[in-house]
């Protein structure tokens, strides 16, 4: 890890809906100064942002209502590091499949993501994922009404797939997205990877 955890600039968790507290706790546990972000003025004070899991259609609506969607798109385009989990990954995807009518994403990640891709029988499940970039041990991944990355464009790359080949973690420059929820299992390596990018961008 580059630099000491304490040297990281202030980061945010988009706090419109979803499991905001869990992400704040992980980031603070890693030594980062982390604040909830709802308004454009708060966004302006952070050097990186986590978009939590929750319900992407609600996060979308609230982000437009709070006037933060456009400033956030601009920050993403300008290279701010962003990590999206589950609904957060959906928000980062350039294309969302099975969206509700009128649902928009922020975009940035050159992927198409399908919402609720695992169907009713497999609504929630847990599995271990080998992710070479993260080393040992395997990542214990919890999927909750999770999306799947259905296609990966040339600008994005695959970080993790299920044994059947379905893509569940991707990255592209300063953007990182996972279908699953590391913040609920004590898995900190994705947040560390995000904080490394924040440090590198500073
Ligand atoms: N199914 C949710 C959505 O479409 C995502 C679920 C989650 O974030 N755990 O936004």
PDB file of C-alpha atoms and ligand atoms in Angstrom, residues 19 52-59 85-88 90 98 103 115-116 143-147 179 181, ligand 1:
ATOM      1  CA  UNK A  19     -25.664   0.934   3.464  1.00  0.00           C
ATOM      2  CA  UNK A  52     -23.029   2.155  -1.550  1.00  0.00           C
ATOM      3  CA  UNK A  53     -25.407  -0.692  -2.169  1.00  0.00           C
ATOM      4  CA  UNK A  54     -29.095  -0.055  -1.812  1.00  0.00           C
ATOM      5  CA  UNK A  55     -31.602   0.541  -4.566  1.00  0.00           C
ATOM      6  CA  UNK A  56     -30.158   2.139  -7.674  1.00  0.00           C
ATOM      7  CA  UNK A  57     -33.463   3.612  -8.897  1.00  0.00           C
ATOM      8  CA  UNK A  58     -33.875   5.412  -5.553  1.00  0.00           C
ATOM      9  CA  UNK A  59     -30.252   6.596  -5.458  1.00  0.00           C
ATOM     10  CA  UNK A  85     -20.804  -1.631  -4.665  1.00  0.00           C
ATOM     11  CA  UNK A  86     -23.929  -3.310  -6.029  1.00  0.00           C
ATOM     12  CA  UNK A  87     -26.372  -0.409  -6.589  1.00  0.00           C
ATOM     13  CA  UNK A  88     -23.242   1.778  -6.692  1.00  0.00           C
ATOM     14  CA  UNK A  90     -25.188   0.134 -11.348  1.00  0.00           C
ATOM     15  CA  UNK A  98     -33.581  -4.070 -16.627  1.00  0.00           C
ATOM     16  CA  UNK A 103     -33.902   5.319 -14.482  1.00  0.00           C
ATOM     17  CA  UNK A 115     -29.980  -5.309 -12.367  1.00  0.00           C
ATOM     18  CA  UNK A 116     -31.240  -8.162 -10.170  1.00  0.00           C
ATOM     19  CA  UNK A 143     -24.470 -10.971  -3.218  1.00  0.00           C
ATOM     20  CA  UNK A 144     -27.817  -9.311  -2.346  1.00  0.00           C
ATOM     21  CA  UNK A 145     -30.226  -8.827  -5.268  1.00  0.00           C
ATOM     22  CA  UNK A 146     -27.037  -8.225  -7.136  1.00  0.00           C
ATOM     23  CA  UNK A 147     -26.352  -7.001 -10.638  1.00  0.00           C
ATOM     24  CA  UNK A 179     -21.615  -6.645  -7.651  1.00  0.00           C
ATOM     25  CA  UNK A 181     -20.700  -6.162  -0.672  1.00  0.00           C
TER      26      UNK A 181
HETATM   27  N1  LIG B   1     -31.167  -4.571  -6.762  1.00  0.00           N
HETATM   28  C1  LIG B   1     -30.610  -3.306  -6.348  1.00  0.00           C
HETATM   29  C2  LIG B   1     -30.696  -2.266  -7.465  1.00  0.00           C
HETATM   30  O1  LIG B   1     -31.145  -2.547  -8.524  1.00  0.00           O
HETATM   31  C3  LIG B   1     -29.166  -3.445  -5.923  1.00  0.00           C
HETATM   32  C4  LIG B   1     -29.091  -4.277  -4.660  1.00  0.00           C
HETATM   33  C5  LIG B   1     -27.972  -3.895  -3.736  1.00  0.00           C
HETATM   34  O2  LIG B   1     -27.363  -2.827  -3.839  1.00  0.00           O
HETATM   35  N2  LIG B   1     -27.745  -4.738  -2.763  1.00  0.00           N
HETATM   36  O3  LIG B   1     -30.296  -1.168  -7.240  1.00  0.00           O
END
